[in-house]
Short mmCIF file of N, CA and C in Angstrom, two decimals:
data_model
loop_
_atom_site.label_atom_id
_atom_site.label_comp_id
_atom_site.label_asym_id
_atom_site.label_seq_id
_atom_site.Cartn_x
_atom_site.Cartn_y
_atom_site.Cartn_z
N UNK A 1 -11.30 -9.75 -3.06
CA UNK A 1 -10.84 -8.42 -2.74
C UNK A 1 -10.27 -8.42 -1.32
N UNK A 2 -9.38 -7.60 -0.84
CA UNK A 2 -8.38 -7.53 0.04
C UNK A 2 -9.16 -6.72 1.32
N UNK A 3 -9.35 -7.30 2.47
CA UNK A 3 -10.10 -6.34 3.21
C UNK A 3 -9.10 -5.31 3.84
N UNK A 4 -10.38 -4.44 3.91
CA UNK A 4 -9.38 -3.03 5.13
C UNK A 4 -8.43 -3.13 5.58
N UNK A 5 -7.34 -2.37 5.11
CA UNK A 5 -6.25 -2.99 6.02
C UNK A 5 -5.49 -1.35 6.82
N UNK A 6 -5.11 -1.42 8.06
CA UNK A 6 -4.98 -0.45 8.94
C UNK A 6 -3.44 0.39 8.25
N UNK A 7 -3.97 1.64 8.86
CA UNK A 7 -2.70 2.74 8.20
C UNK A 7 -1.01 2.04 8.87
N UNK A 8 -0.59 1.60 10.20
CA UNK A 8 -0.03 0.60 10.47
C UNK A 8 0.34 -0.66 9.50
N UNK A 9 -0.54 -1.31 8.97
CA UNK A 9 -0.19 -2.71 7.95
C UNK A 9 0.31 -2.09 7.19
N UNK A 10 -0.02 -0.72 6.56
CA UNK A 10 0.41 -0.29 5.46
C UNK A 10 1.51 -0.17 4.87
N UNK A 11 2.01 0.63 6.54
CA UNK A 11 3.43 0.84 6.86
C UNK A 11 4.37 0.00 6.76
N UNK A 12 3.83 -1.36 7.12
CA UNK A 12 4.56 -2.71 6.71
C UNK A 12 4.68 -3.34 5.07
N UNK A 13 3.84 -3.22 4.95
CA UNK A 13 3.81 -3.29 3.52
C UNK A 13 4.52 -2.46 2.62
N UNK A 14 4.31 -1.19 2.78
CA UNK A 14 5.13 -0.74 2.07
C UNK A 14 6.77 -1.02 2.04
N UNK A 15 7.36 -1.16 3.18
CA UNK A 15 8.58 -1.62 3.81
C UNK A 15 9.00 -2.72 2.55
N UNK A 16 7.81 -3.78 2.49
CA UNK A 16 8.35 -4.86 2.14
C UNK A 16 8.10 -4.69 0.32
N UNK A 17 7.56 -3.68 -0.08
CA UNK A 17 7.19 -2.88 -1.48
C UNK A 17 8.59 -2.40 -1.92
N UNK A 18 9.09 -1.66 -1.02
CA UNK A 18 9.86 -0.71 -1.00
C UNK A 18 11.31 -1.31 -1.52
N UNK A 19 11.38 -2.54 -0.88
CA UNK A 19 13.05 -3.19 -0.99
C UNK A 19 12.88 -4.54 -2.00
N UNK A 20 11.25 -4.28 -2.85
CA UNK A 20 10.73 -5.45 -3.96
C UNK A 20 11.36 -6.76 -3.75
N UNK A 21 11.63 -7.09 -2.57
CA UNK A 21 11.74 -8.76 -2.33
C UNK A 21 10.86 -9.17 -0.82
N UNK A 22 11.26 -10.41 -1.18
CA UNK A 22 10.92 -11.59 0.24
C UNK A 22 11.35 -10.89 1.52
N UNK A 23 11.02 -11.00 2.47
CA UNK A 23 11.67 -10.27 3.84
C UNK A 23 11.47 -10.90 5.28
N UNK A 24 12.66 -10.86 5.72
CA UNK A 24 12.56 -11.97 7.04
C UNK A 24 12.21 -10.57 8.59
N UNK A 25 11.83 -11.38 9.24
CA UNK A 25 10.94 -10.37 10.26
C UNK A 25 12.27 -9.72 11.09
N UNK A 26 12.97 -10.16 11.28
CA UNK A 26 14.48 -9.44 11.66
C UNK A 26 15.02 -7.61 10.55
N UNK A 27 14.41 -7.85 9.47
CA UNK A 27 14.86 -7.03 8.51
C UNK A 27 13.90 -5.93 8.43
N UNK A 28 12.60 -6.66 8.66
CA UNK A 28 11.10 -5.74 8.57
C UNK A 28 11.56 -4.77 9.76
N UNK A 29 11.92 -5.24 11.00
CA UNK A 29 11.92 -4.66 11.89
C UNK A 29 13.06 -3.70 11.85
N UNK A 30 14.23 -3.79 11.31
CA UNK A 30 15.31 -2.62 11.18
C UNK A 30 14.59 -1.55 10.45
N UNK A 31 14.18 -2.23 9.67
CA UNK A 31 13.57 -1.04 8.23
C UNK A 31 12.68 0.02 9.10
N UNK A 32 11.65 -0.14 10.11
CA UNK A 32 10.70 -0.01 10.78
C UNK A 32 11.29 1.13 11.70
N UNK A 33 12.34 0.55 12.05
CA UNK A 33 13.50 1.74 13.13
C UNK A 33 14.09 2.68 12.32
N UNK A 34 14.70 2.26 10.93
CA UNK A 34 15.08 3.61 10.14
C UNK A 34 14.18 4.58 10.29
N UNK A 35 12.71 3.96 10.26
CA UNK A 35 11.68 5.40 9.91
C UNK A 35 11.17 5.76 11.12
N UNK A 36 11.68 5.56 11.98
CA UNK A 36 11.41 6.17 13.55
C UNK A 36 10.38 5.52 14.12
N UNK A 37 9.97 4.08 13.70
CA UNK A 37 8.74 3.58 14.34
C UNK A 37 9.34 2.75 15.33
N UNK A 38 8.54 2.89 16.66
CA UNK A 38 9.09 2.53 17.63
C UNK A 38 8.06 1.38 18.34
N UNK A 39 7.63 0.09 17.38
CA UNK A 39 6.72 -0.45 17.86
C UNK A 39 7.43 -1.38 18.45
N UNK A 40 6.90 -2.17 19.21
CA UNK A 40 7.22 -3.36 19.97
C UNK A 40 7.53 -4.89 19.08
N UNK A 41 8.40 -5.67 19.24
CA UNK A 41 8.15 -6.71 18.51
C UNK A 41 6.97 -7.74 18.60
N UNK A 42 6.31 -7.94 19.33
CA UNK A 42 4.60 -8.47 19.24
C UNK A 42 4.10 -7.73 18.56
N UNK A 43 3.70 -6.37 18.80
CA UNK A 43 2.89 -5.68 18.09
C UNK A 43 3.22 -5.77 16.33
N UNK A 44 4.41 -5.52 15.86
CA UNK A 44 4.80 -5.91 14.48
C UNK A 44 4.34 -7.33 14.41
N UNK A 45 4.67 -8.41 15.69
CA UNK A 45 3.95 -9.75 14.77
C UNK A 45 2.54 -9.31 14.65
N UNK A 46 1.99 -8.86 15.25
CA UNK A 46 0.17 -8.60 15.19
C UNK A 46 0.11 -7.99 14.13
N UNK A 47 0.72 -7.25 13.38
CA UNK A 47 0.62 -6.51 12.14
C UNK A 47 0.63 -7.50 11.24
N UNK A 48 1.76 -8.22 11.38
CA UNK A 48 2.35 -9.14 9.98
C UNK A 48 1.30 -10.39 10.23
N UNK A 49 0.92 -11.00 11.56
CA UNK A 49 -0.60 -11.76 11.51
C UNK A 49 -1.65 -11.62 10.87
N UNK A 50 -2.18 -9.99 11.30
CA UNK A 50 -3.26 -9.78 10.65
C UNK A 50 -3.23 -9.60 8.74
N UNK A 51 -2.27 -9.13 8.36
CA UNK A 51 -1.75 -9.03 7.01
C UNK A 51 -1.80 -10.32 6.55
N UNK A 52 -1.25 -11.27 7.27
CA UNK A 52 -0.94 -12.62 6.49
C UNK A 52 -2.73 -13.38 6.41
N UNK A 53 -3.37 -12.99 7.70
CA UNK A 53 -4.77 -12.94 7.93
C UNK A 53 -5.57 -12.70 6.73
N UNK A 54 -5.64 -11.41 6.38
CA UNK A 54 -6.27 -10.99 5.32
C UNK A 54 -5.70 -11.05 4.00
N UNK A 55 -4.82 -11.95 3.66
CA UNK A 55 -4.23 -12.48 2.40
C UNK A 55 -3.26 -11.73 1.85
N UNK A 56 -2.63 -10.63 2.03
CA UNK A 56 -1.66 -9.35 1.88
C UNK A 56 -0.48 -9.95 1.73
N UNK A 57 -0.29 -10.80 2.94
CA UNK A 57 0.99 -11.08 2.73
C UNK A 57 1.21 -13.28 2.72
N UNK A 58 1.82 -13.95 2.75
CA UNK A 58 2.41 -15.14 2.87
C UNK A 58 3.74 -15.48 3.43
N UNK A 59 3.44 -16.56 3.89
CA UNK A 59 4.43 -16.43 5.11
C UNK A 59 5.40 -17.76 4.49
N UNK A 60 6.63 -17.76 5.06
CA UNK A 60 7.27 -19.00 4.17
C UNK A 60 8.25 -19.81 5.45
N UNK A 61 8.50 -20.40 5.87
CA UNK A 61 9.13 -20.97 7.01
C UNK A 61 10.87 -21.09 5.96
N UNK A 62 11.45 -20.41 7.12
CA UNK A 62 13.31 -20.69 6.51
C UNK A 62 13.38 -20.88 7.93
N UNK A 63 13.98 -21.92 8.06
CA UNK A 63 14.55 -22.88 9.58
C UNK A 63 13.23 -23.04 10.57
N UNK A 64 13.93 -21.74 11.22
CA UNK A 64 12.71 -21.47 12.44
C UNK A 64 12.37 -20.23 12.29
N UNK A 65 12.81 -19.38 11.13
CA UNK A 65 12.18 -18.05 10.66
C UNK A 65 11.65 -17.73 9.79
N UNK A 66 10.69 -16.82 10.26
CA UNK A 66 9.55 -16.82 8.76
C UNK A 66 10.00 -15.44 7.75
N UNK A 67 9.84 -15.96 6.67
CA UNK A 67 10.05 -14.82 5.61
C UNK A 67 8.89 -14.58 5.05
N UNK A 68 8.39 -13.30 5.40
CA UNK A 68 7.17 -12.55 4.77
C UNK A 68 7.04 -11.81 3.36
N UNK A 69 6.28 -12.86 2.56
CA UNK A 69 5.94 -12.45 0.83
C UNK A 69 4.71 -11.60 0.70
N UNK A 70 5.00 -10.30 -0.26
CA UNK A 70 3.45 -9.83 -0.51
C UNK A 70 2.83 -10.30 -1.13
N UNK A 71 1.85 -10.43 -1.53
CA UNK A 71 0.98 -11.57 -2.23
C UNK A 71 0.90 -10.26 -3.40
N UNK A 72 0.52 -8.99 -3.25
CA UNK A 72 0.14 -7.88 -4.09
C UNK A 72 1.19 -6.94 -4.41
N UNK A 73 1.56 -6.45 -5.95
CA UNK A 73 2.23 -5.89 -6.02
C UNK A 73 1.95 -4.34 -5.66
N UNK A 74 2.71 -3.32 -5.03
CA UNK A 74 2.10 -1.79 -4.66
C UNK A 74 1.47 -1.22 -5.91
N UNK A 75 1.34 -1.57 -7.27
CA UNK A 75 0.78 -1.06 -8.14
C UNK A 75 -0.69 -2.21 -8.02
N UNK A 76 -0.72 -2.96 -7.87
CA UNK A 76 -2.10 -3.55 -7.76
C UNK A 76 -3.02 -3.54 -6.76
N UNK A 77 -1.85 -3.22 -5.07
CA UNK A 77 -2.85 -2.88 -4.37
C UNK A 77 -3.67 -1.74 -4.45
N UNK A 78 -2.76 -0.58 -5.12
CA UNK A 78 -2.80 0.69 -5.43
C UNK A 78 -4.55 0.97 -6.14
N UNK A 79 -4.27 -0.23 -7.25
CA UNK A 79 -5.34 -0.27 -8.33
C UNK A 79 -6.91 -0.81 -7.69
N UNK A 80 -6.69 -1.75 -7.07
CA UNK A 80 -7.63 -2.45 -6.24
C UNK A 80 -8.51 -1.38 -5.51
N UNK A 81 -7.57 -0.84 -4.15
CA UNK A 81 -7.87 0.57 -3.26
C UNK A 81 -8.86 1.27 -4.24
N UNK A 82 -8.01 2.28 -5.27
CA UNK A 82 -8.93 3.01 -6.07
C UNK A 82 -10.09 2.43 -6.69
N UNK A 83 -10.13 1.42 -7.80
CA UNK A 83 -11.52 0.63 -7.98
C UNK A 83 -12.40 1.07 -6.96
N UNK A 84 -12.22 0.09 -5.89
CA UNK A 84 -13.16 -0.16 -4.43
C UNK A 84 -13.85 1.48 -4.12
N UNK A 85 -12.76 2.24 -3.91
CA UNK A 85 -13.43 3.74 -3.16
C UNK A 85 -13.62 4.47 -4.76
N UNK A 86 -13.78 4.70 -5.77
CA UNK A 86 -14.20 4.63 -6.61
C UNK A 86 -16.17 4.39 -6.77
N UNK A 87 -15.96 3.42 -6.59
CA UNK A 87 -16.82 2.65 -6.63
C UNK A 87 -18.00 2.59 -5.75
N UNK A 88 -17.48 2.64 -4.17
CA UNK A 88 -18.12 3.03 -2.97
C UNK A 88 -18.57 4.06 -2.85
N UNK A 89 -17.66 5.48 -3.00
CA UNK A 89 -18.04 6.59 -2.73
C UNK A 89 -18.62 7.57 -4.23
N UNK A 90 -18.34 7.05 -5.37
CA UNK A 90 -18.43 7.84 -6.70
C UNK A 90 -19.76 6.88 -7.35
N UNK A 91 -19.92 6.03 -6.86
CA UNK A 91 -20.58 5.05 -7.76
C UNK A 91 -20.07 4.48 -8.85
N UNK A 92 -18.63 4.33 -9.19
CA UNK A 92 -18.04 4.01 -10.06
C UNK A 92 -17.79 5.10 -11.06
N UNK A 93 -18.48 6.38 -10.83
CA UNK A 93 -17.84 7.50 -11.54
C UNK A 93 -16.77 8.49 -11.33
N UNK A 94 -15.55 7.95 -12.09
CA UNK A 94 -14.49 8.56 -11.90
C UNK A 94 -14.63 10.10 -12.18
N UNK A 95 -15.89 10.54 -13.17
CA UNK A 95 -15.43 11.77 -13.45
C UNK A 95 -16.13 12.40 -12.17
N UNK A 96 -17.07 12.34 -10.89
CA UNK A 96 -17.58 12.53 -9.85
C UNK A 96 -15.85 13.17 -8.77
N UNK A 97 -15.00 12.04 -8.98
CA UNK A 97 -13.78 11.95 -8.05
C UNK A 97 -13.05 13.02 -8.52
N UNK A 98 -13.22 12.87 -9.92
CA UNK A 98 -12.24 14.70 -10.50
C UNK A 98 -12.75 16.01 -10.30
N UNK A 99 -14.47 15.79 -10.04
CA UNK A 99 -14.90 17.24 -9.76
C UNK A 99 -14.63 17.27 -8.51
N UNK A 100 -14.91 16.67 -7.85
CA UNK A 100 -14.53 16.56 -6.33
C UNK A 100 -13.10 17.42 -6.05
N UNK A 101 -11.95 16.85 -6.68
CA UNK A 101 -10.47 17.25 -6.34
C UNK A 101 -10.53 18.86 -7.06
N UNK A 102 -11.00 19.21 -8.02
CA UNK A 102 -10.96 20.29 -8.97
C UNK A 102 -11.67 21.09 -8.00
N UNK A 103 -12.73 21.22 -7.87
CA UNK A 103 -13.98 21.84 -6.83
C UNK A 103 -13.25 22.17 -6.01
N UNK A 104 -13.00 21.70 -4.98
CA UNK A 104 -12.03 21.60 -3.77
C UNK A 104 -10.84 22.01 -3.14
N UNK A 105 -10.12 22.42 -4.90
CA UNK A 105 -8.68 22.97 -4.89
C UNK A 105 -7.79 21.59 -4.21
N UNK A 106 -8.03 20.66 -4.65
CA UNK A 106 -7.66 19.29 -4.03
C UNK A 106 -6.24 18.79 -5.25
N UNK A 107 -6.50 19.51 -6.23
CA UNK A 107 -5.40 19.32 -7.47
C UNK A 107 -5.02 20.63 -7.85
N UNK A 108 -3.83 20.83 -8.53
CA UNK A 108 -2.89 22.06 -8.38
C UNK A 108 -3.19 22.04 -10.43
N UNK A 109 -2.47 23.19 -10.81
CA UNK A 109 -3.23 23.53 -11.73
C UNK A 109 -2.06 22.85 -12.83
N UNK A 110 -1.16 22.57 -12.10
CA UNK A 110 0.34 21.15 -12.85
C UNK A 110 -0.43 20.79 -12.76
N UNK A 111 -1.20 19.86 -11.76
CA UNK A 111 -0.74 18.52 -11.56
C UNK A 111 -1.89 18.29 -12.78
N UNK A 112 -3.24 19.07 -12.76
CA UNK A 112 -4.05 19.28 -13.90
C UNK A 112 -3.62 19.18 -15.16
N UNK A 113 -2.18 19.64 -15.27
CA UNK A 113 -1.30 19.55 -17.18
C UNK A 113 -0.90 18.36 -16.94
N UNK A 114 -0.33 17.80 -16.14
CA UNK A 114 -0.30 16.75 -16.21
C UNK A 114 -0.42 15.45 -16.32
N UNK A 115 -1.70 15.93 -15.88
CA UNK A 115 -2.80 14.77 -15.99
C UNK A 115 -3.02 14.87 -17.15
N UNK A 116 -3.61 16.09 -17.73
CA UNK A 116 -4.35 15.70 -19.29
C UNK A 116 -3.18 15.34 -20.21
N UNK A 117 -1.54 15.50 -20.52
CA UNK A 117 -0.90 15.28 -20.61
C UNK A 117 -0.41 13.65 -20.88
N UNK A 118 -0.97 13.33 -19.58
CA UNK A 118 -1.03 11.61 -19.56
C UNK A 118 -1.82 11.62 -20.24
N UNK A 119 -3.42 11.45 -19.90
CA UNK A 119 -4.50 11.44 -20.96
C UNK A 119 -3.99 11.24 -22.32
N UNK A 120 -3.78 12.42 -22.53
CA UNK A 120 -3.46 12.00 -24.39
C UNK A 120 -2.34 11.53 -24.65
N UNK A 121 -1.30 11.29 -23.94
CA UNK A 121 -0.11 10.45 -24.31
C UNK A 121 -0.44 9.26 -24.42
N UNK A 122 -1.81 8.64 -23.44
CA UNK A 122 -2.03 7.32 -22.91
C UNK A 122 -3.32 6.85 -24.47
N UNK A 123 -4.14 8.08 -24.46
CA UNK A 123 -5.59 7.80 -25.16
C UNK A 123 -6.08 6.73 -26.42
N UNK A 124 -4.92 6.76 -26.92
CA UNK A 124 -4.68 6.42 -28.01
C UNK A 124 -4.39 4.42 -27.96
#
């Protein structure tokens, strides 16, 4: 399992989710400026370190530049995340996480048709 990874890595990750290929650290970093992030280039390597650190991402040498692979697709990290806090905070009971959002006014009364919607489109 994939440890903690900071709202920052995320940001990177998604980047490299987002454009579903390989990505060289020259490119990470434009992408990074489209969305108004104004980090330093060390600090992005410290991101893409610690990522490559905790298995997220793989690193691939082209010349003398590295091209950064996700190891996880955004639907599996997606899946993983939920499991884990699932699991942690519900005890593995999902229906705990729906009273929670319902209770709470945490889900809209769509997004509720929608859901059951899926449900039985999926149930079967």
């Amino acid at each position: 399992m994939a440890s903690l990874i900071s709202d920052s890595e995320l940001e990177i990750l998604k980047i490299i989710w987002e454009q579903n290929r390989n990505m060289m650290f020259s490119e990470i970093v434009d992408e990074l400026h489209k969305k108004e992030f104004t980090w330093k280039n060390n600090t992005i390597l410290t991101f893409l370190s610690r990522l490559t650190d905790k298995n997220m991402l793989k690193v691939q040498k082209k010349g003398r530049k590295n091209e950064y692979i996700a190891v996880l697709t955004e639907q599996e990290y997606l899946k993983q995340e939920t499991t884990e806090f699932v699991g942690k905070v519900y005890e593995g009971e999902v229906k705990g996480l729906i009273a929670t959002l319902v209770e709470n006014d945490l889900i809209s009364d769509d997004e509720m048709a929608k859901l059951k919607e899926y449900w039985e489109k999926n149930a079967e």
